[in-house]
Short mmCIF file of C-alpha atoms and ligand atoms in Angstrom, two decimals:
data_model
loop_
_atom_site.label_atom_id
_atom_site.label_comp_id
_atom_site.label_asym_id
_atom_site.label_seq_id
_atom_site.Cartn_x
_atom_site.Cartn_y
_atom_site.Cartn_z
CA ASN A 154 20.02 76.28 -2.18
CA PRO A 155 18.59 74.62 -5.33
CA ASP A 156 16.49 77.72 -6.12
CA LEU A 157 19.49 80.05 -6.11
CA ARG A 158 19.83 81.98 -9.39
CA LEU A 159 22.94 84.00 -10.10
CA HIS A 160 23.80 86.31 -12.97
CA LEU A 161 27.53 86.18 -13.60
CA ARG A 162 29.52 88.86 -15.40
CA LEU A 163 33.23 88.78 -16.22
CA ILE A 164 34.79 92.22 -16.59
CA PRO A 165 38.39 92.85 -17.78
CA TYR A 166 40.23 94.72 -15.01
CA SER A 167 43.87 94.88 -16.17
CA ASP A 168 46.18 92.91 -18.48
CA GLU A 169 46.13 89.92 -16.15
CA LEU A 170 43.14 90.41 -13.91
CA TRP A 171 39.42 89.89 -14.47
CA LEU A 172 36.59 90.77 -12.11
CA LEU A 173 33.83 88.22 -11.62
CA VAL A 174 30.61 89.93 -10.53
CA ALA A 175 27.89 87.63 -9.22
CA ARG A 176 24.42 89.07 -8.72
CA ASP A 177 21.78 87.15 -6.76
CA VAL A 178 18.62 87.36 -8.88
CA THR A 179 16.68 84.62 -7.03
CA LYS A 180 14.12 87.05 -5.60
CA MET A 181 13.71 88.88 -8.90
CA MET A 182 13.13 85.60 -10.76
CA ARG A 183 10.59 84.47 -8.13
CA LEU A 184 8.65 87.72 -8.47
CA GLU A 185 8.79 87.40 -12.25
CA HIS A 186 7.33 83.88 -11.99
CA MET A 187 4.57 85.13 -9.70
CA ARG A 188 3.71 87.90 -12.16
CA ARG A 189 3.64 85.44 -15.03
CA ASP A 190 1.42 82.98 -13.16
CA PHE A 191 -0.92 85.72 -11.98
CA VAL A 192 -1.43 87.07 -15.52
CA ALA A 193 -1.94 83.55 -16.88
CA ASN A 194 -4.49 82.68 -14.16
CA VAL A 195 -6.47 85.91 -14.51
CA SER A 196 -6.57 85.56 -18.29
CA HIS A 197 -7.70 81.98 -18.00
CA GLU A 198 -10.47 82.85 -15.51
CA LEU A 199 -11.72 85.67 -17.77
CA ARG A 200 -12.07 83.38 -20.75
CA THR A 201 -15.28 81.56 -19.69
CA PRO A 202 -17.38 84.58 -18.63
CA LEU A 203 -16.31 86.36 -21.81
CA THR A 204 -17.40 83.44 -23.96
CA VAL A 205 -20.83 83.48 -22.26
CA ILE A 206 -21.26 87.27 -22.69
CA HIS A 207 -20.17 87.05 -26.30
CA GLY A 208 -22.52 84.13 -26.99
CA TYR A 209 -25.61 85.87 -25.52
CA LEU A 210 -24.77 89.11 -27.33
CA GLU A 211 -24.76 87.22 -30.61
CA MET A 212 -28.25 85.90 -29.82
CA LEU A 213 -29.81 89.34 -29.21
CA ASP A 214 -31.72 90.42 -32.29
CA PRO A 215 -31.47 94.19 -32.95
CA GLU A 216 -34.80 94.00 -34.80
CA ASP A 217 -36.56 93.49 -31.44
CA ASN A 218 -35.63 97.04 -30.58
CA PRO A 219 -33.98 99.09 -33.37
CA ASP A 220 -32.81 101.72 -30.84
CA TRP A 221 -30.43 99.12 -29.47
CA THR A 222 -28.63 98.51 -32.78
CA PRO A 223 -25.67 100.88 -32.20
CA MET A 224 -25.32 99.79 -28.56
CA LEU A 225 -25.36 96.10 -29.43
CA ALA A 226 -22.80 96.66 -32.19
CA GLU A 227 -20.51 98.50 -29.76
CA MET A 228 -20.93 95.83 -27.07
CA GLN A 229 -20.04 93.15 -29.60
CA ARG A 230 -16.99 95.13 -30.76
CA GLN A 231 -15.78 95.61 -27.18
CA SER A 232 -16.37 91.99 -26.17
CA GLN A 233 -14.40 90.88 -29.24
CA ARG A 234 -11.59 93.25 -28.25
CA MET A 235 -11.54 91.85 -24.73
CA THR A 236 -11.53 88.27 -26.03
CA GLN A 237 -8.56 89.10 -28.28
CA LEU A 238 -6.76 90.72 -25.36
CA VAL A 239 -7.28 87.65 -23.15
CA GLU A 240 -6.11 85.35 -25.96
CA ASP A 241 -2.98 87.48 -26.53
CA LEU A 242 -2.20 87.52 -22.79
CA LEU A 243 -2.52 83.73 -22.69
CA THR A 244 -0.29 83.37 -25.76
CA LEU A 245 2.36 85.57 -24.17
CA SER A 246 2.23 83.68 -20.83
CA ARG A 247 2.53 80.39 -22.70
CA LEU A 248 5.58 81.67 -24.61
CA GLU A 249 7.23 83.13 -21.51
CA ALA A 250 6.98 79.77 -19.75
CA ARG A 251 8.83 77.93 -22.53
CA ASP A 252 12.51 77.52 -23.31
CA THR A 253 12.05 75.73 -26.61
CA LEU A 254 9.39 75.20 -29.24
CA PRO A 255 8.57 72.28 -31.54
CA GLU A 256 10.83 72.05 -34.58
CA ASP A 257 8.48 71.46 -37.52
CA THR A 258 9.26 72.11 -41.12
CA VAL A 259 7.66 75.51 -41.63
CA GLY A 260 6.45 75.54 -45.24
CA MET A 261 7.16 79.12 -46.25
CA ALA A 262 5.26 79.00 -49.55
CA SER A 263 1.97 78.33 -47.77
CA MET A 264 2.95 80.67 -44.90
CA LEU A 265 3.40 83.53 -47.39
CA ALA A 266 0.12 82.67 -49.14
CA THR A 267 -1.67 82.78 -45.76
CA LEU A 268 -0.07 86.13 -44.88
CA ARG A 269 -1.20 87.53 -48.24
CA ARG A 270 -4.80 86.41 -47.62
CA GLU A 271 -4.77 87.90 -44.12
CA ALA A 272 -3.33 91.22 -45.30
CA GLU A 273 -5.92 91.44 -48.09
CA ALA A 274 -8.78 90.62 -45.72
CA LEU A 275 -7.68 93.30 -43.23
CA SER A 276 -6.91 95.91 -45.86
CA GLN A 277 -10.15 95.39 -47.83
CA GLY A 278 -8.62 96.88 -50.94
CA ARG A 279 -7.29 100.03 -49.23
CA HIS A 280 -3.58 99.25 -49.80
CA ARG A 281 -1.28 97.92 -52.51
CA ILE A 282 -0.03 94.61 -51.15
CA SER A 283 2.87 92.60 -52.52
CA VAL A 284 4.17 89.32 -51.17
CA VAL A 285 7.42 88.07 -52.70
CA ASP A 286 9.18 84.76 -52.09
CA ASP A 287 12.79 85.30 -53.16
CA ALA A 288 14.27 82.73 -50.80
CA ARG A 289 12.54 79.50 -51.91
CA ILE A 290 13.55 77.74 -48.74
CA ASP A 291 11.70 76.62 -45.64
CA LEU A 292 12.36 77.24 -41.97
CA CYS A 293 12.75 74.93 -39.04
CA GLY A 294 10.60 75.87 -36.04
CA SER A 295 7.03 76.16 -34.80
CA THR A 296 4.62 76.83 -37.67
CA LYS A 297 1.87 77.99 -35.30
CA GLU A 298 4.01 80.45 -33.32
CA LEU A 299 5.88 81.81 -36.35
CA HIS A 300 2.55 82.37 -38.06
CA SER A 301 1.36 84.35 -35.05
CA ALA A 302 4.55 86.48 -35.07
CA PHE A 303 4.46 87.21 -38.83
CA SER A 304 0.74 87.80 -38.85
CA ASN A 305 1.04 90.38 -36.04
CA LEU A 306 3.62 92.27 -38.12
CA VAL A 307 1.40 92.15 -41.21
CA ALA A 308 -1.67 93.28 -39.22
CA ASN A 309 0.33 96.22 -37.84
CA ALA A 310 1.50 97.19 -41.33
CA VAL A 311 -2.14 97.37 -42.44
CA ARG A 312 -3.28 99.14 -39.26
CA TYR A 313 -0.64 101.84 -39.26
CA THR A 314 -0.66 102.62 -42.99
CA PRO A 315 -3.23 105.04 -44.36
CA THR A 316 -5.40 104.21 -47.37
CA ASP A 317 -3.48 103.96 -50.69
CA GLY A 318 -0.25 103.06 -48.90
CA GLU A 319 1.99 100.11 -49.76
CA ILE A 320 2.68 96.93 -47.86
CA ASP A 321 5.48 94.66 -48.95
CA VAL A 322 6.15 91.23 -47.43
CA ARG A 323 9.38 89.65 -48.64
CA PHE A 324 11.25 86.47 -47.82
CA VAL A 325 14.93 86.52 -48.87
CA ARG A 326 18.13 84.58 -48.26
CA ASP A 327 20.92 86.38 -46.43
CA GLY A 328 24.60 86.34 -47.33
CA ASP A 329 25.46 84.33 -44.19
CA GLY A 330 23.21 81.41 -45.20
CA GLY A 331 20.32 82.58 -43.02
CA ALA A 332 17.04 84.07 -44.19
CA THR A 333 14.94 87.15 -43.50
CA LEU A 334 11.21 87.72 -43.60
CA SER A 335 10.54 91.43 -43.75
CA VAL A 336 7.32 93.40 -43.58
CA ARG A 337 7.65 96.91 -44.97
CA ASP A 338 4.96 99.56 -45.03
CA SER A 339 4.70 103.15 -46.22
CA GLY A 340 2.70 104.16 -43.14
CA TYR A 341 2.90 106.59 -40.24
CA GLY A 342 6.30 105.38 -39.02
CA ILE A 343 7.57 105.31 -35.44
CA PRO A 344 9.50 108.21 -33.85
CA ALA A 345 13.09 107.14 -33.02
CA ALA A 346 12.59 107.86 -29.30
CA HIS A 347 9.92 105.12 -29.09
CA LEU A 348 11.86 102.41 -30.95
CA PRO A 349 13.85 101.00 -27.98
CA ARG A 350 10.62 100.25 -26.04
CA ILE A 351 8.26 99.38 -28.88
CA THR A 352 8.33 95.61 -28.23
CA GLU A 353 7.42 95.93 -24.54
CA ARG A 354 3.94 94.73 -23.67
CA PHE A 355 1.29 97.45 -23.90
CA TYR A 356 3.81 100.02 -25.11
CA ARG A 357 2.21 102.17 -27.79
CA VAL A 358 3.16 105.29 -29.70
CA SER A 359 -0.43 106.45 -29.79
CA THR A 360 -2.89 104.68 -27.49
CA SER A 361 -5.94 106.06 -29.28
CA ARG A 362 -4.73 105.10 -32.76
CA SER A 363 -3.86 101.60 -31.55
CA ARG A 364 -7.25 101.15 -29.84
CA GLU A 365 -9.20 102.46 -32.82
CA SER A 366 -7.38 100.08 -35.11
CA GLY A 367 -8.20 97.11 -32.89
CA GLY A 368 -4.73 96.44 -31.48
CA THR A 369 -4.22 94.85 -28.06
CA GLY A 370 -0.75 96.31 -27.45
CA LEU A 371 0.78 92.82 -27.26
CA GLY A 372 1.50 92.00 -30.92
CA LEU A 373 5.16 93.04 -31.00
CA ALA A 374 5.88 91.51 -27.57
CA ILE A 375 4.52 88.20 -28.89
CA ALA A 376 6.52 88.50 -32.13
CA LYS A 377 9.75 89.25 -30.25
CA HIS A 378 9.26 86.28 -27.90
CA VAL A 379 8.51 83.87 -30.74
CA LEU A 380 11.57 85.02 -32.67
CA GLY A 381 13.77 84.76 -29.56
CA LEU A 382 12.67 81.13 -29.16
CA HIS A 383 13.88 80.57 -32.75
CA ASP A 384 17.25 82.27 -32.05
CA ALA A 385 16.09 84.92 -34.49
CA ARG A 386 16.28 88.72 -34.27
CA LEU A 387 13.66 91.37 -34.87
CA ASP A 388 15.23 94.44 -36.50
CA ILE A 389 13.07 97.54 -36.77
CA ALA A 390 13.78 100.52 -39.00
CA SER A 391 11.34 103.37 -39.23
CA GLU A 392 10.97 106.94 -40.37
CA VAL A 393 8.05 109.14 -39.38
CA GLY A 394 5.79 109.87 -42.34
CA LYS A 395 7.68 107.41 -44.58
CA GLY A 396 7.02 104.00 -43.06
CA SER A 397 8.55 101.10 -41.19
CA THR A 398 10.31 97.82 -41.85
CA PHE A 399 10.18 94.91 -39.42
CA ALA A 400 12.80 92.30 -40.36
CA CYS A 401 12.83 88.82 -38.80
CA ARG A 402 16.37 87.43 -39.25
CA PHE A 403 16.90 83.68 -38.98
CA GLY A 404 20.33 82.08 -38.72
CA PRO A 405 21.59 79.35 -41.10
CA ALA A 406 20.65 76.63 -38.56
CA ARG A 407 16.96 77.47 -39.12
CA VAL A 408 17.09 77.18 -42.91
CA LEU A 409 15.90 74.06 -44.75
CA ALA A 410 16.24 73.46 -48.48
CA ARG A 411 12.74 73.31 -49.95
CA ASP A 412 13.46 70.33 -52.25
CA ALA A 413 14.91 68.32 -49.38
CA THR A 414 11.78 69.11 -47.39
CA LEU A 415 9.53 67.86 -50.16
CA THR A 416 11.48 64.60 -50.32
CA SER A 417 11.45 64.14 -46.57
CA THR A 418 7.71 64.79 -46.25
CA THR A 419 6.79 62.45 -49.10
CA THR A 420 8.90 59.53 -47.95
P1 ADP B 578 -0.83 97.23 -31.02
O1 ADP B 578 -1.80 96.17 -30.76
O2 ADP B 578 -1.08 98.51 -30.25
O3 ADP B 578 -0.61 97.46 -32.47
P2 ADP B 578 1.85 96.14 -30.98
O4 ADP B 578 2.64 95.53 -29.89
O5 ADP B 578 1.58 95.30 -32.17
O6 ADP B 578 0.50 96.64 -30.34
O7 ADP B 578 2.58 97.46 -31.43
C1 ADP B 578 2.98 98.39 -30.44
C2 ADP B 578 2.94 99.80 -30.99
O8 ADP B 578 3.95 99.94 -32.00
C3 ADP B 578 1.63 100.17 -31.70
O9 ADP B 578 0.66 100.63 -30.79
C4 ADP B 578 2.09 101.26 -32.65
O10 ADP B 578 2.17 102.48 -31.96
C5 ADP B 578 3.52 100.84 -33.01
N1 ADP B 578 3.62 100.12 -34.28
C6 ADP B 578 3.68 98.78 -34.47
N2 ADP B 578 3.80 98.47 -35.77
C7 ADP B 578 3.80 99.64 -36.44
C8 ADP B 578 3.91 100.01 -37.83
N3 ADP B 578 4.03 99.07 -38.80
N4 ADP B 578 3.90 101.32 -38.14
C9 ADP B 578 3.80 102.26 -37.17
N5 ADP B 578 3.69 101.99 -35.85
C10 ADP B 578 3.69 100.69 -35.49
#
């Protein structure tokens, strides 16, 4: 059977014996594929009607009927939220269907500059934001997908940190030759009991806070998938009332010397 999928596990039994446990996961994998395809198809089908609704809403002039102003604003806000949700669902389906990603040179200096601009635009002066490049190296991977992972972490830091809080984005080299991009905030924090499930899709500590702040519930799931495709880890440390740190750890194989990059892109 070419479709047969087995999960194999080798368990030590005694000094000389091992147990080989084979589990048939063919049906589970097929159902998982069906779920993935269904979500991707529904999201895709929702895209066009949403674009039309959004377009016509933009054309309605509140001055024609001032009573409509708050309703039109709310309809626009909700249609934007739905559009973002559909886009995030499509991103996640696209990532789930892939085993590898393109291996570009990810210019970290411009990546960090972009993250700073995004954080400042979202924060609108409500937080102290620092972005530090201690590593002075680049990464090897997909610029587009890594940007979406990092930018979700930065958006969360802004969303879940009250006014006057601090947000610190830092890129450092690790002792093992790898590198870490961390996003630290002094925000609400995440209770320890929620941490193991926090990267599952639509898992939220507080649904109302997440909705109010414009989240779709998919940001961390996307970030975790992107990092997995780069053989990288997402480490989360958090303390309620003190803040959270999301650290993306890349192995040495993903690190590129910045000077070498400059030479290779100019020749
Ligand atoms: P959302 O769109 O709801 O923010 P995410 O997948 O990005 O979805 O995050 C999942 C949940 O994790 C959020 O709803 C929030 O409860 C929690 N969370 C994520 N980042 C932070 C953070 N920096 N500080 C506190 N809570 C966070």
